[in-house]
Amino acid sequence: MEGCSVFKINDYVIYGMTGVCKIIDIENKTFGDGQEKLYYVLKPVYTSNSKIFAPADSEKVRIRKLLSSDEIYALTLITPDEKVIAIKDDRLRNDKYSVTLKNGNITELVKLLKTLYFQRDELNSSGKKLQKFGEKIMKEAEKMLYEEFAVVINLKATQLESFLKGQINL
């Protein structure tokens, strides 16, 4: 293995929207452009038959280390940004939610999810439902957060909402 690598074999990382992956190898490979590059060989934790070759120097898809348990617990203290909640225009709000999901910034994902929980609870109290797009984004954000939280602090899927609302401590 040549080159400089930020991560090591057996490290767990977050790879883009794929989620939690284990680095099973680091190797030099030559793919489409004919140049040899350093690649992380990733095995997604929640998808059994996949193997991903991720360029170590990729700027397109972000690879980051998992959060620590302290960082995860600190996320329960985040309150939704009022500006996110106040976007009245459906298209603009949906665009903001999509961009937040795609960027994968963990703090922004927690804000988004708490915002959606707040909106859903408000709508439910008046007999209405969250729009389908909001539900879809909520499920995707929950999946992204849950997978990481499950690996780091042993969180169960059914506990995510209560945990993020600060109603349970593990």
Tab-separated table of C-alpha atoms in Angstrom:
chain	number	residue	atom	x	y	z
A	1	MET	CA	0.000	0.000	0.000
A	2	GLU	CA	1.529	3.274	-1.135
A	3	GLY	CA	0.471	6.844	-0.631
A	4	CYS	CA	-0.937	8.680	2.332
A	5	SER	CA	-4.204	7.562	3.823
A	6	VAL	CA	-6.311	9.274	6.474
A	7	PHE	CA	-8.108	6.078	7.485
A	8	LYS	CA	-6.912	2.567	8.304
A	9	ILE	CA	-8.181	-0.908	7.515
A	10	ASN	CA	-11.021	-1.867	9.921
A	11	ASP	CA	-11.998	1.779	10.523
A	12	TYR	CA	-15.703	2.550	10.298
A	13	VAL	CA	-16.596	5.603	8.231
A	14	ILE	CA	-19.568	7.386	6.733
A	15	TYR	CA	-19.427	7.310	2.937
A	16	GLY	CA	-21.715	9.849	1.272
A	17	MET	CA	-25.348	8.780	1.389
A	18	THR	CA	-24.337	5.103	1.485
A	19	GLY	CA	-23.985	5.368	5.246
A	20	VAL	CA	-21.763	3.414	7.616
A	21	CYS	CA	-19.033	1.378	5.937
A	22	LYS	CA	-16.088	-0.636	7.183
A	23	ILE	CA	-12.762	-0.157	5.411
A	24	ILE	CA	-11.763	-3.695	4.477
A	25	ASP	CA	-8.704	-2.774	2.413
A	26	ILE	CA	-6.707	0.146	1.048
A	27	GLU	CA	-5.126	-0.427	-2.335
A	28	ASN	CA	-3.809	1.200	-5.467
A	29	LYS	CA	-6.097	0.628	-8.450
A	30	THR	CA	-6.298	1.771	-12.036
A	31	PHE	CA	-9.812	2.473	-13.265
A	32	GLY	CA	-11.340	4.502	-16.133
A	33	ASP	CA	-8.831	7.347	-16.387
A	34	GLY	CA	-5.833	4.976	-16.609
A	35	GLN	CA	-4.062	6.555	-13.638
A	36	GLU	CA	-3.235	4.567	-10.544
A	37	LYS	CA	-4.882	5.991	-7.429
A	38	LEU	CA	-5.248	5.019	-3.807
A	39	TYR	CA	-8.691	3.584	-3.015
A	40	TYR	CA	-10.488	2.635	0.162
A	41	VAL	CA	-12.289	-0.662	-0.277
A	42	LEU	CA	-15.521	-0.215	1.673
A	43	LYS	CA	-18.094	-2.724	2.823
A	44	PRO	CA	-21.399	-1.068	3.736
A	45	VAL	CA	-22.465	-2.299	7.173
A	46	TYR	CA	-26.169	-2.454	6.320
A	47	THR	CA	-25.859	-3.895	2.791
A	48	SER	CA	-24.362	-7.366	2.818
A	49	ASN	CA	-23.336	-7.953	-0.803
A	50	SER	CA	-21.782	-4.606	-1.704
A	51	LYS	CA	-18.176	-3.551	-2.053
A	52	ILE	CA	-17.256	0.037	-2.912
A	53	PHE	CA	-13.959	1.350	-4.244
A	54	ALA	CA	-13.760	4.944	-3.018
A	55	PRO	CA	-10.884	7.170	-4.168
A	56	ALA	CA	-8.957	8.336	-1.109
A	57	ASP	CA	-8.683	11.814	-2.639
A	58	SER	CA	-12.288	12.164	-3.800
A	59	GLU	CA	-13.866	15.575	-3.505
A	60	LYS	CA	-17.189	14.433	-4.990
A	61	VAL	CA	-18.240	11.958	-2.316
A	62	ARG	CA	-17.288	12.717	1.241
A	63	ILE	CA	-15.797	10.123	3.579
A	64	ARG	CA	-15.726	11.029	7.247
A	65	LYS	CA	-15.032	9.300	10.515
A	66	LEU	CA	-17.918	8.253	12.722
A	67	LEU	CA	-18.915	10.628	15.473
A	68	SER	CA	-17.863	9.869	19.031
A	69	SER	CA	-20.531	9.043	21.602
A	70	ASP	CA	-19.978	12.480	23.198
A	71	GLU	CA	-20.579	14.179	19.842
A	72	ILE	CA	-23.761	12.175	19.345
A	73	TYR	CA	-25.084	13.080	22.794
A	74	ALA	CA	-24.339	16.763	22.111
A	75	LEU	CA	-26.617	16.587	19.059
A	76	THR	CA	-29.672	16.156	21.298
A	77	LEU	CA	-29.094	19.723	22.519
A	78	ILE	CA	-29.484	21.214	19.028
A	79	THR	CA	-32.746	23.015	18.444
A	80	PRO	CA	-34.197	23.425	14.959
A	81	ASP	CA	-33.205	26.608	13.174
A	82	GLU	CA	-36.324	28.770	13.001
A	83	LYS	CA	-35.403	29.836	9.445
A	84	VAL	CA	-35.659	26.224	8.283
A	85	ILE	CA	-39.088	25.832	9.883
A	86	ALA	CA	-40.340	29.133	8.446
A	87	ILE	CA	-39.862	28.317	4.743
A	88	LYS	CA	-43.451	28.593	3.514
A	89	ASP	CA	-42.896	27.933	-0.198
A	90	ASP	CA	-43.127	24.158	-0.762
A	91	ARG	CA	-40.595	24.081	-3.587
A	92	LEU	CA	-38.000	26.171	-1.740
A	93	ARG	CA	-38.493	24.159	1.447
A	94	ASN	CA	-38.177	20.850	-0.427
A	95	ASP	CA	-35.040	22.118	-2.194
A	96	LYS	CA	-33.522	23.119	1.164
A	97	TYR	CA	-34.345	19.713	2.639
A	98	SER	CA	-32.870	17.875	-0.367
A	99	VAL	CA	-29.649	19.893	-0.266
A	100	THR	CA	-29.316	19.323	3.481
A	101	LEU	CA	-29.765	15.590	3.020
A	102	LYS	CA	-27.281	15.436	0.139
A	103	ASN	CA	-24.614	17.466	1.961
A	104	GLY	CA	-24.696	15.038	4.873
A	105	ASN	CA	-23.611	17.598	7.472
A	106	ILE	CA	-24.561	15.817	10.674
A	107	THR	CA	-25.548	18.961	12.591
A	108	GLU	CA	-27.741	20.130	9.720
A	109	LEU	CA	-29.275	16.644	9.409
A	110	VAL	CA	-30.236	16.706	13.083
A	111	LYS	CA	-31.727	20.194	12.672
A	112	LEU	CA	-33.639	18.998	9.617
A	113	LEU	CA	-34.949	15.917	11.375
A	114	LYS	CA	-35.972	17.858	14.472
A	115	THR	CA	-37.672	20.403	12.192
A	116	LEU	CA	-39.610	17.644	10.441
A	117	TYR	CA	-40.586	16.063	13.768
A	118	PHE	CA	-41.795	19.474	14.946
A	119	GLN	CA	-43.769	20.085	11.740
A	120	ARG	CA	-45.288	16.598	11.812
A	121	ASP	CA	-46.337	16.963	15.456
A	122	GLU	CA	-47.850	20.403	14.787
A	123	LEU	CA	-49.791	19.096	11.784
A	124	ASN	CA	-50.946	15.969	13.645
A	125	SER	CA	-52.324	18.103	16.477
A	126	SER	CA	-54.631	19.807	13.968
A	127	GLY	CA	-55.605	16.559	12.223
A	128	LYS	CA	-53.291	17.049	9.237
A	129	LYS	CA	-50.316	15.102	7.919
A	130	LEU	CA	-46.807	15.963	6.821
A	131	GLN	CA	-46.529	16.144	3.019
A	132	LYS	CA	-45.227	13.014	1.269
A	133	PHE	CA	-41.937	14.694	0.356
A	134	GLY	CA	-41.387	15.675	3.993
A	135	GLU	CA	-42.102	12.090	5.067
A	136	LYS	CA	-39.635	10.786	2.471
A	137	ILE	CA	-36.896	13.192	3.566
A	138	MET	CA	-37.594	12.365	7.223
A	139	LYS	CA	-37.179	8.618	6.557
A	140	GLU	CA	-33.917	9.163	4.653
A	141	ALA	CA	-32.490	11.442	7.365
A	142	GLU	CA	-33.548	8.958	10.053
A	143	LYS	CA	-31.794	6.149	8.181
A	144	MET	CA	-28.581	8.141	7.845
A	145	LEU	CA	-28.504	9.126	11.509
A	146	TYR	CA	-29.757	5.844	12.902
A	147	GLU	CA	-27.109	3.763	11.152
A	148	GLU	CA	-24.306	5.834	12.633
A	149	PHE	CA	-25.892	6.085	16.070
A	150	ALA	CA	-26.542	2.335	16.141
A	151	VAL	CA	-22.873	1.556	15.528
A	152	VAL	CA	-21.513	4.128	17.999
A	153	ILE	CA	-23.993	4.058	20.914
A	154	ASN	CA	-26.087	0.955	20.272
A	155	LEU	CA	-29.262	2.938	19.566
A	156	LYS	CA	-32.337	1.042	18.426
A	157	ALA	CA	-34.331	2.398	15.463
A	158	THR	CA	-37.412	2.874	17.644
A	159	GLN	CA	-35.441	5.135	20.007
A	160	LEU	CA	-34.112	7.657	17.477
A	161	GLU	CA	-36.888	10.244	17.660
A	162	SER	CA	-37.085	10.224	21.453
A	163	PHE	CA	-33.302	10.348	21.693
A	164	LEU	CA	-33.050	13.363	19.365
A	165	LYS	CA	-35.823	15.136	21.228
A	166	GLY	CA	-33.748	14.661	24.395
A	167	GLN	CA	-36.407	12.506	26.002
A	168	ILE	CA	-34.158	9.493	26.566
A	169	ASN	CA	-30.532	9.083	27.485
A	170	LEU	CA	-28.773	5.836	26.741
